[in-house]
PDB file of C-alpha atoms in Angstrom:
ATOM      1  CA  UNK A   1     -57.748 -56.501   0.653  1.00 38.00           C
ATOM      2  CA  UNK A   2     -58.328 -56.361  -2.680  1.00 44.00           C
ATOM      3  CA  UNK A   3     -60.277 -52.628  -4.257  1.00 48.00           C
ATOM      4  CA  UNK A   4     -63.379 -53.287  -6.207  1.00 53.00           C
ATOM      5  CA  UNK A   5     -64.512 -49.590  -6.839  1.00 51.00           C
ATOM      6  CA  UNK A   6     -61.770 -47.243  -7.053  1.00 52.00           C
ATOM      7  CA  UNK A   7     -62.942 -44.359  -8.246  1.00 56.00           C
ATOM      8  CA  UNK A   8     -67.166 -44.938  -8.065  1.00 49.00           C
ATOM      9  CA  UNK A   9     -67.123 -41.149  -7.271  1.00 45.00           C
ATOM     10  CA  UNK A  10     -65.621 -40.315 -11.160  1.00 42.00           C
ATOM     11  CA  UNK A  11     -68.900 -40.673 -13.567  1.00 42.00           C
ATOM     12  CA  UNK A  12     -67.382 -42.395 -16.995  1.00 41.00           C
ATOM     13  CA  UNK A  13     -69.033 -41.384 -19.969  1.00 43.00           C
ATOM     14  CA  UNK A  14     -72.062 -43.554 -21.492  1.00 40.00           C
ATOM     15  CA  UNK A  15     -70.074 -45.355 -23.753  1.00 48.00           C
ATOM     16  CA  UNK A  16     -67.397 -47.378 -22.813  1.00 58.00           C
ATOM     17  CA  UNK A  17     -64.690 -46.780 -25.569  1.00 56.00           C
ATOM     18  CA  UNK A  18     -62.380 -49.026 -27.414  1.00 55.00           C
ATOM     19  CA  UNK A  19     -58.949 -48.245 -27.875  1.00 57.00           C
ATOM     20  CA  UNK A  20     -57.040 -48.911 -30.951  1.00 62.00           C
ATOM     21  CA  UNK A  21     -58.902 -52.381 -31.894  1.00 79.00           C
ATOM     22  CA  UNK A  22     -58.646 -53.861 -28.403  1.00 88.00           C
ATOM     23  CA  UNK A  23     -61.002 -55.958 -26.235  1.00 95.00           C
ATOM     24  CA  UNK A  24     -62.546 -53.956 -23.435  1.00 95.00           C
ATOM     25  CA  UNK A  25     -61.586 -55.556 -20.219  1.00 96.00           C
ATOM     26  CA  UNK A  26     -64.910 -54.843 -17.215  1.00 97.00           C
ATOM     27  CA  UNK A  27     -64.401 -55.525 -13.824  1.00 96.00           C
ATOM     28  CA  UNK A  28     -68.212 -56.599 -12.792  1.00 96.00           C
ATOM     29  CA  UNK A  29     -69.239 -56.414  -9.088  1.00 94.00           C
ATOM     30  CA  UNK A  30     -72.296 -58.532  -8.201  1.00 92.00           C
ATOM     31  CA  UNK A  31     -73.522 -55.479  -5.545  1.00 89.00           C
ATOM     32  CA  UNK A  32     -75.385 -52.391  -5.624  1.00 85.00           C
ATOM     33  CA  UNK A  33     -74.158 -49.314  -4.918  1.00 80.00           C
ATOM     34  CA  UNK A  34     -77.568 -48.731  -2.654  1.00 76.00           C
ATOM     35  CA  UNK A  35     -77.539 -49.485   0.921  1.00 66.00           C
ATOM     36  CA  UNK A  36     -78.686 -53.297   1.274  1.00 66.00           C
ATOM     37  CA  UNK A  37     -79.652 -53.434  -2.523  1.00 69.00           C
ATOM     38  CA  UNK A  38     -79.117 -55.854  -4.973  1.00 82.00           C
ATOM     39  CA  UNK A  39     -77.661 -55.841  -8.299  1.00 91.00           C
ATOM     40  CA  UNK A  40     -74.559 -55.129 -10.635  1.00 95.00           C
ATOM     41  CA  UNK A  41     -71.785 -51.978 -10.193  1.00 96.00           C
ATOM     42  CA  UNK A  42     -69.344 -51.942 -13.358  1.00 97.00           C
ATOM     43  CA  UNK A  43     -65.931 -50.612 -13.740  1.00 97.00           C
ATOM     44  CA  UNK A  44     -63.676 -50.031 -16.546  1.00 96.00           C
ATOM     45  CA  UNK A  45     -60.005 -50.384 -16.638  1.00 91.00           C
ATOM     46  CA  UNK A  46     -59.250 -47.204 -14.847  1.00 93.00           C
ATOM     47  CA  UNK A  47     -61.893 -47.612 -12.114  1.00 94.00           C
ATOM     48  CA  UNK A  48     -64.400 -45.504 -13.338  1.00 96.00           C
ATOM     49  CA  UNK A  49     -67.912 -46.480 -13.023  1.00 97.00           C
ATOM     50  CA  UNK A  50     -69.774 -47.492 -16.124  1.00 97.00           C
ATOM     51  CA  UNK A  51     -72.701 -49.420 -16.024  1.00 97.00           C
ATOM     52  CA  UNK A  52     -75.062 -50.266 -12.889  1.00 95.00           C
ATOM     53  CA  UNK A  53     -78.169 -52.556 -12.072  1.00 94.00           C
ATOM     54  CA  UNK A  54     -80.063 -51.763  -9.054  1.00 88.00           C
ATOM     55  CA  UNK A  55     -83.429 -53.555  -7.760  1.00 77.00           C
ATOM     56  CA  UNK A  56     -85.199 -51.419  -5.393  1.00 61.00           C
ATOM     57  CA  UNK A  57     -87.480 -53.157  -2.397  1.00 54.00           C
ATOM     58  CA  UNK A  58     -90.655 -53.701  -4.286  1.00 53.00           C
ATOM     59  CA  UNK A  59     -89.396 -54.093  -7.386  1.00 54.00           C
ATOM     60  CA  UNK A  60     -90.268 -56.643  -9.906  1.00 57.00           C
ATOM     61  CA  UNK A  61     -88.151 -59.186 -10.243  1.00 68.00           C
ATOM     62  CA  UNK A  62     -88.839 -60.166 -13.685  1.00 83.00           C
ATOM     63  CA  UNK A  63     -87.668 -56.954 -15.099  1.00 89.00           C
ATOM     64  CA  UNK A  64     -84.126 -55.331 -14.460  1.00 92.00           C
ATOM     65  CA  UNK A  65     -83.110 -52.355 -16.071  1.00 94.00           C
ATOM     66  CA  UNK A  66     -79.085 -51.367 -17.217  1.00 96.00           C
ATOM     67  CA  UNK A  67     -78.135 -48.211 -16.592  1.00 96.00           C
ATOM     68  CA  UNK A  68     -75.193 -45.952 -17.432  1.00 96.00           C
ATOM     69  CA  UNK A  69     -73.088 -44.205 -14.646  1.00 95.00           C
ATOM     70  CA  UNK A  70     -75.745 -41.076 -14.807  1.00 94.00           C
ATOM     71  CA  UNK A  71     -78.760 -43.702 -14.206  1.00 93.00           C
ATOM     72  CA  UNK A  72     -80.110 -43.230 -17.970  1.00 95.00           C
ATOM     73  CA  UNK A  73     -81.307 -47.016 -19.003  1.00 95.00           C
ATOM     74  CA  UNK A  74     -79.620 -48.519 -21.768  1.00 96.00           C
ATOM     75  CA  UNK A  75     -81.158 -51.641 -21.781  1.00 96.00           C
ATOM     76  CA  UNK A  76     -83.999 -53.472 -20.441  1.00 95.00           C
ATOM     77  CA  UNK A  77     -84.517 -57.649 -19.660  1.00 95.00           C
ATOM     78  CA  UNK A  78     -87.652 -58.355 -18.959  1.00 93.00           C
ATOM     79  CA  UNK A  79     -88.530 -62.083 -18.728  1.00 91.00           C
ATOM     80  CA  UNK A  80     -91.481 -63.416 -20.193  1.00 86.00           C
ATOM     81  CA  UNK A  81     -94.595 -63.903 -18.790  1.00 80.00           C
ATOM     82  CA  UNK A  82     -96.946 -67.302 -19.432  1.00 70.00           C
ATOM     83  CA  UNK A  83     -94.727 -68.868 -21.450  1.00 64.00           C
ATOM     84  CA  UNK A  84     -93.624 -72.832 -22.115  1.00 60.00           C
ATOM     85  CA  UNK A  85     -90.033 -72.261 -21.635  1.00 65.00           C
ATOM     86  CA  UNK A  86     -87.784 -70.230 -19.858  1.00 84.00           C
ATOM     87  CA  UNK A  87     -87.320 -66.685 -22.059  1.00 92.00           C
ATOM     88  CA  UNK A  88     -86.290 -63.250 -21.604  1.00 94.00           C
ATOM     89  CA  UNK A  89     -86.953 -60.006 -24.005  1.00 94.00           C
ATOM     90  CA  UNK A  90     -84.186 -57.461 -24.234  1.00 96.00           C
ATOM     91  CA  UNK A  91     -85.319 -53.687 -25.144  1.00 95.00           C
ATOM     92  CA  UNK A  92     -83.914 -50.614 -25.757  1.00 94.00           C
ATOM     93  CA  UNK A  93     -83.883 -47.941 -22.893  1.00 93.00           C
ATOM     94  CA  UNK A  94     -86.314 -48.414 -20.068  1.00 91.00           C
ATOM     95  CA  UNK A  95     -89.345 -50.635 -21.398  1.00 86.00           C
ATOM     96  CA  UNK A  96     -91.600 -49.692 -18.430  1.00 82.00           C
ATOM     97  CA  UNK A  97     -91.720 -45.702 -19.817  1.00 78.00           C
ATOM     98  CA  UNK A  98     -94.993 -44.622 -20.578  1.00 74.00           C
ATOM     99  CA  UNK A  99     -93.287 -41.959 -23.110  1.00 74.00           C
ATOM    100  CA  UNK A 100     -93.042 -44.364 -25.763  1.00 75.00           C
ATOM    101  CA  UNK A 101     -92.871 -48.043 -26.445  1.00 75.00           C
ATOM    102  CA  UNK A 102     -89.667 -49.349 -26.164  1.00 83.00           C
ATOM    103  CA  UNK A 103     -88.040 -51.307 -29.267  1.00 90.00           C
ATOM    104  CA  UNK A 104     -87.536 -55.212 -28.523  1.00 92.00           C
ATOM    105  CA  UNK A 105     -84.319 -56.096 -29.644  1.00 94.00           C
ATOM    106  CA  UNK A 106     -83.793 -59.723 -28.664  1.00 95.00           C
ATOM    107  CA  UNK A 107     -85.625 -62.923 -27.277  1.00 94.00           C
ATOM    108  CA  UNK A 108     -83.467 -64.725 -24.877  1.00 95.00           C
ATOM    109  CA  UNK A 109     -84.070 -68.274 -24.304  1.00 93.00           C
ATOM    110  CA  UNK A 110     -82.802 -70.805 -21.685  1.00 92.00           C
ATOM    111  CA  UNK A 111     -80.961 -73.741 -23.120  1.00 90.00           C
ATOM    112  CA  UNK A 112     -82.251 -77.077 -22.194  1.00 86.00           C
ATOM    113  CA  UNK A 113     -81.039 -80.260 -22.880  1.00 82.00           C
ATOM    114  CA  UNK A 114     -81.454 -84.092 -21.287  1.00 80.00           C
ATOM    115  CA  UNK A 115     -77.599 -84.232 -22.425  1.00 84.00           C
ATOM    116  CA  UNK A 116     -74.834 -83.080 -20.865  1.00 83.00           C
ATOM    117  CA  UNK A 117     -73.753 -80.015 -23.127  1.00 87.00           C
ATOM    118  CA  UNK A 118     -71.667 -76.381 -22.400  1.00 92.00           C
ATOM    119  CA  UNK A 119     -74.317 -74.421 -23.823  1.00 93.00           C
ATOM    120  CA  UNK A 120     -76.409 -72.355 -21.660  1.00 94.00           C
ATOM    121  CA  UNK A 121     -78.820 -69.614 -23.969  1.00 95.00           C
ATOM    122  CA  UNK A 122     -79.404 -68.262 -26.934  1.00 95.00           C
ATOM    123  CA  UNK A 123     -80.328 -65.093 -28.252  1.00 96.00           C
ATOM    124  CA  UNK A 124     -82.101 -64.029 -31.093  1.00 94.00           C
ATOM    125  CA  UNK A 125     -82.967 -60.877 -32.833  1.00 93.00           C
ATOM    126  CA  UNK A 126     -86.586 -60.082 -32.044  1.00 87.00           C
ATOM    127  CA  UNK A 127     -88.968 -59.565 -35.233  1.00 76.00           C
ATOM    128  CA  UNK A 128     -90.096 -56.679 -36.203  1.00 60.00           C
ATOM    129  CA  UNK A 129     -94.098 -57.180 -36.478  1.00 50.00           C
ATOM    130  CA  UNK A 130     -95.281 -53.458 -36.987  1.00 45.00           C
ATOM    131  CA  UNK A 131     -93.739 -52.880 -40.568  1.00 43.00           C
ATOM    132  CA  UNK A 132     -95.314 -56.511 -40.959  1.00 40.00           C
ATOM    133  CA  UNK A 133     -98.288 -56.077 -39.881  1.00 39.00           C
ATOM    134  CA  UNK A 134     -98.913 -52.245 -41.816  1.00 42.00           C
ATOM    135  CA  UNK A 135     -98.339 -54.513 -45.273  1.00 45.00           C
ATOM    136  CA  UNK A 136    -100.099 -57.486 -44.020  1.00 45.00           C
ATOM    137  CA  UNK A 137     -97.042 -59.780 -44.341  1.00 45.00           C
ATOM    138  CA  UNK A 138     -95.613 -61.856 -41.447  1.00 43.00           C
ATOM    139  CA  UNK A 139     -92.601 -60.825 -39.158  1.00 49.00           C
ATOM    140  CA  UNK A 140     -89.354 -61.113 -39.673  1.00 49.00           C
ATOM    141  CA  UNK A 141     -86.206 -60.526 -38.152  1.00 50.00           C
ATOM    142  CA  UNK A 142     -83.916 -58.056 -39.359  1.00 51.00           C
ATOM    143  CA  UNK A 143     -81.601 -58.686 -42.296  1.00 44.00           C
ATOM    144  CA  UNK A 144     -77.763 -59.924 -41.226  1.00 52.00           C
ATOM    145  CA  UNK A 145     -78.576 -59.299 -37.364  1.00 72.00           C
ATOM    146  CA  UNK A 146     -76.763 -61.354 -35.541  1.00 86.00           C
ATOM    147  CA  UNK A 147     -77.631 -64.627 -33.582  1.00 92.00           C
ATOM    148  CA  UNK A 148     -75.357 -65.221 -30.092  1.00 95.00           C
ATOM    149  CA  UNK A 149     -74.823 -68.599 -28.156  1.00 95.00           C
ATOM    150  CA  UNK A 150     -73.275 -68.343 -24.531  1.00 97.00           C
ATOM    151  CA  UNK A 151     -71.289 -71.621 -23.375  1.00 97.00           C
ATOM    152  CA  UNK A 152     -69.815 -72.282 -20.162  1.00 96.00           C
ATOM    153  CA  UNK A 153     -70.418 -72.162 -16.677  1.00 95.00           C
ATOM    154  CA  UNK A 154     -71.643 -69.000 -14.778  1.00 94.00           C
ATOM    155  CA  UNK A 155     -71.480 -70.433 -11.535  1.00 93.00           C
ATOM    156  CA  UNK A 156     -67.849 -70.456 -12.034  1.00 93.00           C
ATOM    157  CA  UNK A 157     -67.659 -67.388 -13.975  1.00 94.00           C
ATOM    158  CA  UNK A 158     -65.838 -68.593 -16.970  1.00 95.00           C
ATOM    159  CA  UNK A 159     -68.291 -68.422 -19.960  1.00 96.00           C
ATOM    160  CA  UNK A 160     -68.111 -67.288 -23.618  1.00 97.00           C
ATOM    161  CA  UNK A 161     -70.499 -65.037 -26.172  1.00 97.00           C
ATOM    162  CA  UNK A 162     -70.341 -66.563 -29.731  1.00 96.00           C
ATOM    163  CA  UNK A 163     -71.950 -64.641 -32.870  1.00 93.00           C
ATOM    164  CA  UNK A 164     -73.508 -65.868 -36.054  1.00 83.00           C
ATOM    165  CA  UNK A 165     -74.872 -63.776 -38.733  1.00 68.00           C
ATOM    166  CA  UNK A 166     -76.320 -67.117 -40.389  1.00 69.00           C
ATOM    167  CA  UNK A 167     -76.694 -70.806 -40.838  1.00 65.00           C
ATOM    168  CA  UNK A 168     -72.956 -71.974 -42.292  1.00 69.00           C
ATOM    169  CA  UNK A 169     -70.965 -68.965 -41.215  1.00 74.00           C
ATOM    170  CA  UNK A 170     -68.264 -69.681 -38.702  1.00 83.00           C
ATOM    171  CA  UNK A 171     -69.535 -68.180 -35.449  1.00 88.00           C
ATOM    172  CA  UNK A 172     -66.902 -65.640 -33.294  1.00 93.00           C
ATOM    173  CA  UNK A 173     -66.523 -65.387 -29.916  1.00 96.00           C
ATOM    174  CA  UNK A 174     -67.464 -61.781 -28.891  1.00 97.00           C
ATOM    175  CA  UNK A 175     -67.164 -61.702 -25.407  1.00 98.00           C
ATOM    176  CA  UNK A 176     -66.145 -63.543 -22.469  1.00 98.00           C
ATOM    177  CA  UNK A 177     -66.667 -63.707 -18.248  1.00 97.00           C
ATOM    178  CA  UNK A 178     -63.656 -65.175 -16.148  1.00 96.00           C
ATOM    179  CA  UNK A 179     -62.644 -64.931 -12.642  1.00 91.00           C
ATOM    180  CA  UNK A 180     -60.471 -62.206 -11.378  1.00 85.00           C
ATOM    181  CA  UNK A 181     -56.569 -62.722 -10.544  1.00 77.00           C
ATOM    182  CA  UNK A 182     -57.053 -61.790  -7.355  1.00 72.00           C
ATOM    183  CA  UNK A 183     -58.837 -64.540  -5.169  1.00 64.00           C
ATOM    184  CA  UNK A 184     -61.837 -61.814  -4.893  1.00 76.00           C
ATOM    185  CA  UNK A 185     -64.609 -64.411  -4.543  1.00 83.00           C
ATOM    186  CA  UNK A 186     -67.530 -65.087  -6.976  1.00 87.00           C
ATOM    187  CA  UNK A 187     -69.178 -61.852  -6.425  1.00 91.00           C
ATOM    188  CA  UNK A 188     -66.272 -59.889  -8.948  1.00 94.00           C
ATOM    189  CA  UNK A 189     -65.143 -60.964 -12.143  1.00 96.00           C
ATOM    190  CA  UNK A 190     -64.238 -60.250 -15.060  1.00 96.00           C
ATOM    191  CA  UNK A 191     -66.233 -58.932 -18.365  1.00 98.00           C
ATOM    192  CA  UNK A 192     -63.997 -58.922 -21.431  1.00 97.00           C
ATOM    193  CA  UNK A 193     -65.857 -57.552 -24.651  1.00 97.00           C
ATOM    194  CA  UNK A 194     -64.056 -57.989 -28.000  1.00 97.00           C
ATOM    195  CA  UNK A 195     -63.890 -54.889 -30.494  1.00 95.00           C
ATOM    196  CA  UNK A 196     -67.198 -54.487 -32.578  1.00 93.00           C
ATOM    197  CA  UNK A 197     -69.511 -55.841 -29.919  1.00 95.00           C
ATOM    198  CA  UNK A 198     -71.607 -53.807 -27.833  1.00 96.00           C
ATOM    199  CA  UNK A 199     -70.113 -53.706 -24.065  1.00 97.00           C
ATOM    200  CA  UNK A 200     -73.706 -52.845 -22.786  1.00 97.00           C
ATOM    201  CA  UNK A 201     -75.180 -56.131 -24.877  1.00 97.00           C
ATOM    202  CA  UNK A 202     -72.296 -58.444 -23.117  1.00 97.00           C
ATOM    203  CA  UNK A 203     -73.310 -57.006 -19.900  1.00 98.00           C
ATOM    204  CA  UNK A 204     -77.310 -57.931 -20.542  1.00 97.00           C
ATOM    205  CA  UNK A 205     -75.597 -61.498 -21.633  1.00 97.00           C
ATOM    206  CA  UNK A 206     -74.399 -61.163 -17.671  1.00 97.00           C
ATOM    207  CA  UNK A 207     -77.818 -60.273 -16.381  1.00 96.00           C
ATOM    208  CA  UNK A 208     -80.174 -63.081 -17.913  1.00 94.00           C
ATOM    209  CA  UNK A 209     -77.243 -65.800 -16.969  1.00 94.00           C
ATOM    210  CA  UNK A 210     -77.639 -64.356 -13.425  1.00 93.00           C
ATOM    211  CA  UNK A 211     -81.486 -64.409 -14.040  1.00 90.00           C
ATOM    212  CA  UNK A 212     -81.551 -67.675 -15.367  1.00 89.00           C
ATOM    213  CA  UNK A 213     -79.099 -69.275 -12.439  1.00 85.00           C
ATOM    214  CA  UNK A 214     -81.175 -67.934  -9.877  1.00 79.00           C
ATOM    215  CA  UNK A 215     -84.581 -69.152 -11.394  1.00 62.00           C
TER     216      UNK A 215
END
């Protein structure tokens, strides 16, 4: 039988590290690490644990937090509430801390189409409405930030992240999700991130698919 989690005991640091220009190759496990819970556990290369998603009974499921191996959240996807279509906001650290209001950094959105077609979302940078709203201008998104599609098909786990800084620039693929070598079953796969690209952004790219499939 194939090992999933081969060293979950070894805490990796926060920041899963590139070496030498390469991609970063993730093994992803659709399963908590709690007793009957559900989410994500996240290895890297050398089987130590990186990132984790865990929904506890109760729990909202509109809003799922990524955490490091230590349990400090990273990121946030929240889906949105009372709106026309299907969207998502992605925040910095945990959005639900009453500390301090939590930074949006994208707006996910479903794609949807009467045509047959590979993509499958979108995200955009979010705009930044305080800075706007102190001068009494409109918001805006951030200079040069990036714009990603996602193509494919989760249900088979073989999908890919493509990046945009603007309109007529030639888009880059960023990251991809395939299946595992080893017949392993849907539940593990793969998580490649290529260098530049933010390993815990790809993994919130897995998250609202997995969202999105399920809705």
């Amino acid at each position: 039988m194939t090992k999933v989690h081969p060293n979950v005991a070894v805490v990796a640091p926060a920041v899963v590290e590139e070496e030498k220009g390469e991609a970063v190759s993730l093994t992803v496990w659709r399963r908590s690490l709690l007793f009957n819970g559900k989410g994500f556990t996240v290895f890297d290369g050398k089987g130590n644990l990186v990132f984790r998603v865990e929904s506890y009974a109760g729990g909202s499921p509109r809003e799922v937090v990524l955490m490091d191996a230590d349990g400090r959240a990273l990121l946030t996807i929240r889906r949105k509430k009372l709106s026309f279509a299907d969207e998502w906001l992605i925040y910095d650290g945990d959005a639900a801390s009453p500390a301090a209001p939590a930074p949006k950094r994208f707006t996910a959105r479903r794609h949807v189409s009467l045509r047959p077609t590979k993509s499958l979302a979108h995200l955009s940078p979010a705009r930044a409405s305080s800075s706007a709203a102190a001068g009494g201008g409109s918001a805006t998104a951030p200079s040069g930030a990036c714009r990603y599609d996602v193509e494919g098909s989760y249900a088979a786990r073989c999908l890919d992240v493509f990046a945009s800084a603007s309109a007529g620039e030639q888009r880059r693929r960023v990251a991809a999700v395939c299946s595992k070598e080893a017949a392993v079953g849907p539940d593990v796969f793969r998580l490649v991130v290529e260098p530049g690209f933010e390993p815990a952004l790809a993994m919130a790219v897995v998250i609202l698919l997995d969202q999105m499939h399920a809705s």
